[in-house]
Coordinates of N, CA and C in Angstrom, one line a residue:
M262 N -4.5 -29.9 -5.6 CA -5.9 -29.7 -5.4 C -6.2 -28.3 -5.0
A263 N -7.3 -27.7 -5.6 CA -7.6 -26.3 -5.4 C -8.3 -26.2 -4.0
K264 N -8.0 -25.0 -3.5 CA -8.6 -24.6 -2.2 C -10.1 -24.4 -2.4
P265 N -10.9 -24.7 -1.5 CA -12.4 -24.4 -1.6 C -12.5 -22.9 -1.5
D266 N -13.6 -22.4 -2.2 CA -13.9 -21.0 -2.2 C -14.6 -20.5 -0.9
D267 N -13.7 -20.0 0.0 CA -14.3 -19.6 1.3 C -14.4 -18.1 1.2
R268 N -15.6 -17.6 1.1 CA -15.9 -16.2 1.0 C -16.4 -15.6 2.3
S269 N -16.4 -16.4 3.4 CA -16.9 -15.9 4.6 C -16.3 -14.7 5.2
N270 N -15.0 -14.5 4.9 CA -14.3 -13.3 5.5 C -14.3 -12.1 4.5
N271 N -15.0 -12.2 3.4 CA -15.0 -11.1 2.5 C -15.5 -9.8 3.1
P272 N -16.6 -9.8 3.8 CA -17.1 -8.5 4.3 C -16.0 -7.9 5.3
A273 N -15.4 -8.7 6.1 CA -14.4 -8.1 7.0 C -13.1 -7.7 6.2
R274 N -12.8 -8.4 5.2 CA -11.6 -8.0 4.3 C -11.9 -6.7 3.6
L275 N -13.1 -6.6 3.1 CA -13.5 -5.3 2.4 C -13.6 -4.2 3.4
Q276 N -14.1 -4.4 4.6 CA -14.1 -3.3 5.6 C -12.7 -2.9 5.9
N277 N -11.8 -3.8 6.0 CA -10.4 -3.5 6.3 C -9.8 -2.6 5.2
A278 N -10.2 -2.9 3.9 CA -9.7 -2.2 2.8 C -10.3 -0.8 2.8
I279 N -11.6 -0.7 3.2 CA -12.3 0.6 3.3 C -11.6 1.5 4.3
D280 N -11.3 0.9 5.5 CA -10.7 1.6 6.6 C -9.3 2.1 6.2
H281 N -8.5 1.3 5.6 CA -7.2 1.6 5.2 C -7.2 2.7 4.1
T282 N -8.0 2.6 3.1 CA -8.1 3.6 2.1 C -8.6 4.9 2.6
M283 N -9.6 4.9 3.5 CA -10.0 6.2 4.1 C -8.9 6.8 5.0
A284 N -8.2 6.0 5.7 CA -7.0 6.6 6.5 C -6.0 7.3 5.5
N285 N -5.7 6.6 4.4 CA -4.8 7.2 3.5 C -5.4 8.5 2.9
L286 N -6.7 8.5 2.6 CA -7.3 9.7 2.1 C -7.2 10.8 3.0
R287 N -7.6 10.6 4.3 CA -7.5 11.6 5.3 C -6.1 12.1 5.5
E288 N -5.1 11.2 5.5 CA -3.7 11.6 5.7 C -3.3 12.5 4.5
A289 N -3.7 12.2 3.3 CA -3.3 13.0 2.2 C -4.0 14.4 2.2
E290 N -5.3 14.4 2.7 CA -6.0 15.7 2.8 C -5.4 16.6 3.9
D291 N -5.0 15.9 5.0 CA -4.3 16.7 6.0 C -3.0 17.3 5.6
Y292 N -2.3 16.5 4.8 CA -1.0 16.9 4.3 C -1.2 18.1 3.3
L293 N -2.2 18.0 2.5 CA -2.5 19.2 1.6 C -2.9 20.4 2.4
D294 N -3.7 20.2 3.4 CA -4.1 21.4 4.2 C -2.9 22.1 4.9
E295 N -1.9 21.3 5.3 CA -0.8 21.8 6.0 C 0.3 22.3 5.1
H296 N 0.4 21.7 3.9 CA 1.6 22.0 3.1 C 1.3 22.5 1.7
A297 N 0.1 22.8 1.4 CA -0.3 23.2 0.0 C 0.5 24.3 -0.5
E298 N 0.9 25.2 0.3 CA 1.6 26.4 -0.2 C 3.1 26.0 -0.4
E299 N 3.6 24.9 0.1 CA 5.0 24.5 0.0 C 5.3 23.6 -1.1
I300 N 4.3 22.9 -1.6 CA 4.5 21.9 -2.6 C 4.2 22.4 -4.0
S301 N 4.7 21.8 -5.0 CA 4.5 22.3 -6.4 C 3.1 22.0 -6.8
A302 N 2.7 22.7 -7.9 CA 1.3 22.5 -8.4 C 1.2 21.1 -8.9
D303 N 2.2 20.5 -9.5 CA 2.2 19.1 -10.0 C 2.0 18.1 -8.9
D304 N 2.7 18.3 -7.8 CA 2.6 17.4 -6.6 C 1.2 17.5 -6.0
K305 N 0.7 18.8 -5.9 CA -0.7 19.0 -5.4 C -1.7 18.3 -6.3
S306 N -1.6 18.5 -7.6 CA -2.5 17.8 -8.6 C -2.4 16.3 -8.5
S307 N -1.2 15.8 -8.3 CA -1.0 14.3 -8.2 C -1.7 13.8 -7.0
I308 N -1.6 14.5 -5.8 CA -2.2 14.0 -4.6 C -3.7 14.1 -4.7
E309 N -4.2 15.2 -5.3 CA -5.7 15.3 -5.5 C -6.2 14.2 -6.5
A310 N -5.5 13.8 -7.5 CA -5.9 12.8 -8.4 C -5.9 11.4 -7.7
K311 N -4.9 11.2 -6.8 CA -4.9 9.9 -6.0 C -6.0 9.9 -5.1
N312 N -6.4 11.0 -4.5 CA -7.5 11.1 -3.6 C -8.8 10.8 -4.3
Q313 N -8.9 11.3 -5.5 CA -10.1 11.0 -6.3 C -10.3 9.5 -6.6
K314 N -9.1 8.9 -6.9 CA -9.1 7.4 -7.1 C -9.4 6.7 -5.8
R315 N -9.0 7.2 -4.7 CA -9.3 6.6 -3.4 C -10.8 6.6 -3.1
K316 N -11.4 7.8 -3.4 CA -12.8 7.9 -3.2 C -13.6 6.9 -4.1
E317 N -13.2 6.8 -5.3 CA -13.8 5.8 -6.2 C -13.6 4.4 -5.7
A318 N -12.4 4.1 -5.2 CA -12.2 2.7 -4.7 C -13.0 2.5 -3.4
I319 N -13.2 3.5 -2.6 CA -14.0 3.3 -1.4 C -15.4 3.0 -1.8
N320 N -16.0 3.7 -2.7 CA -17.3 3.5 -3.2 C -17.5 2.1 -3.8
G321 N -16.5 1.6 -4.5 CA -16.5 0.3 -5.0 C -16.4 -0.8 -3.9
F322 N -15.6 -0.5 -2.9 CA -15.5 -1.5 -1.8 C -16.8 -1.6 -1.1
I323 N -17.5 -0.4 -0.9 CA -18.7 -0.4 -0.1 C -19.8 -1.2 -0.9
A324 N -19.9 -0.9 -2.2 CA -20.8 -1.6 -3.1 C -20.6 -3.1 -3.0
E325 N -19.3 -3.5 -3.1 CA -18.9 -4.9 -3.1 C -19.3 -5.6 -1.7
K326 N -19.0 -4.8 -0.7 CA -19.4 -5.3 0.7 C -20.9 -5.5 0.8
Q327 N -21.6 -4.6 0.3 CA -23.1 -4.8 0.3 C -23.6 -6.0 -0.4
D328 N -22.9 -6.2 -1.6 CA -23.3 -7.4 -2.4 C -22.9 -8.7 -1.6
E329 N -21.8 -8.7 -1.0 CA -21.4 -9.9 -0.2 C -22.3 -10.1 0.9
Q330 N -22.8 -9.1 1.6 CA -23.6 -9.2 2.7 C -25.0 -9.7 2.3
N331 N -25.4 -9.4 1.1 CA -26.7 -9.8 0.6 C -26.7 -11.2 0.1
D332 N -25.6 -11.8 -0.2 CA -25.5 -13.2 -0.7 C -25.6 -14.2 0.5

């Protein structure tokens, strides 16, 4: 038997994902600020690309959370 679709915790779950992703973003930015001169250009570029994807994910989570709250 399938579980019922309980979406009541979605806003909290999405907020947790936002918080976690923002923490990772800040940690990576802090790492770049402290060690940019010590890491290779490829590593720096990779971290910057990951941070861009994190920003996009955060925007998506926020939009999804707003949709959930409006339903």
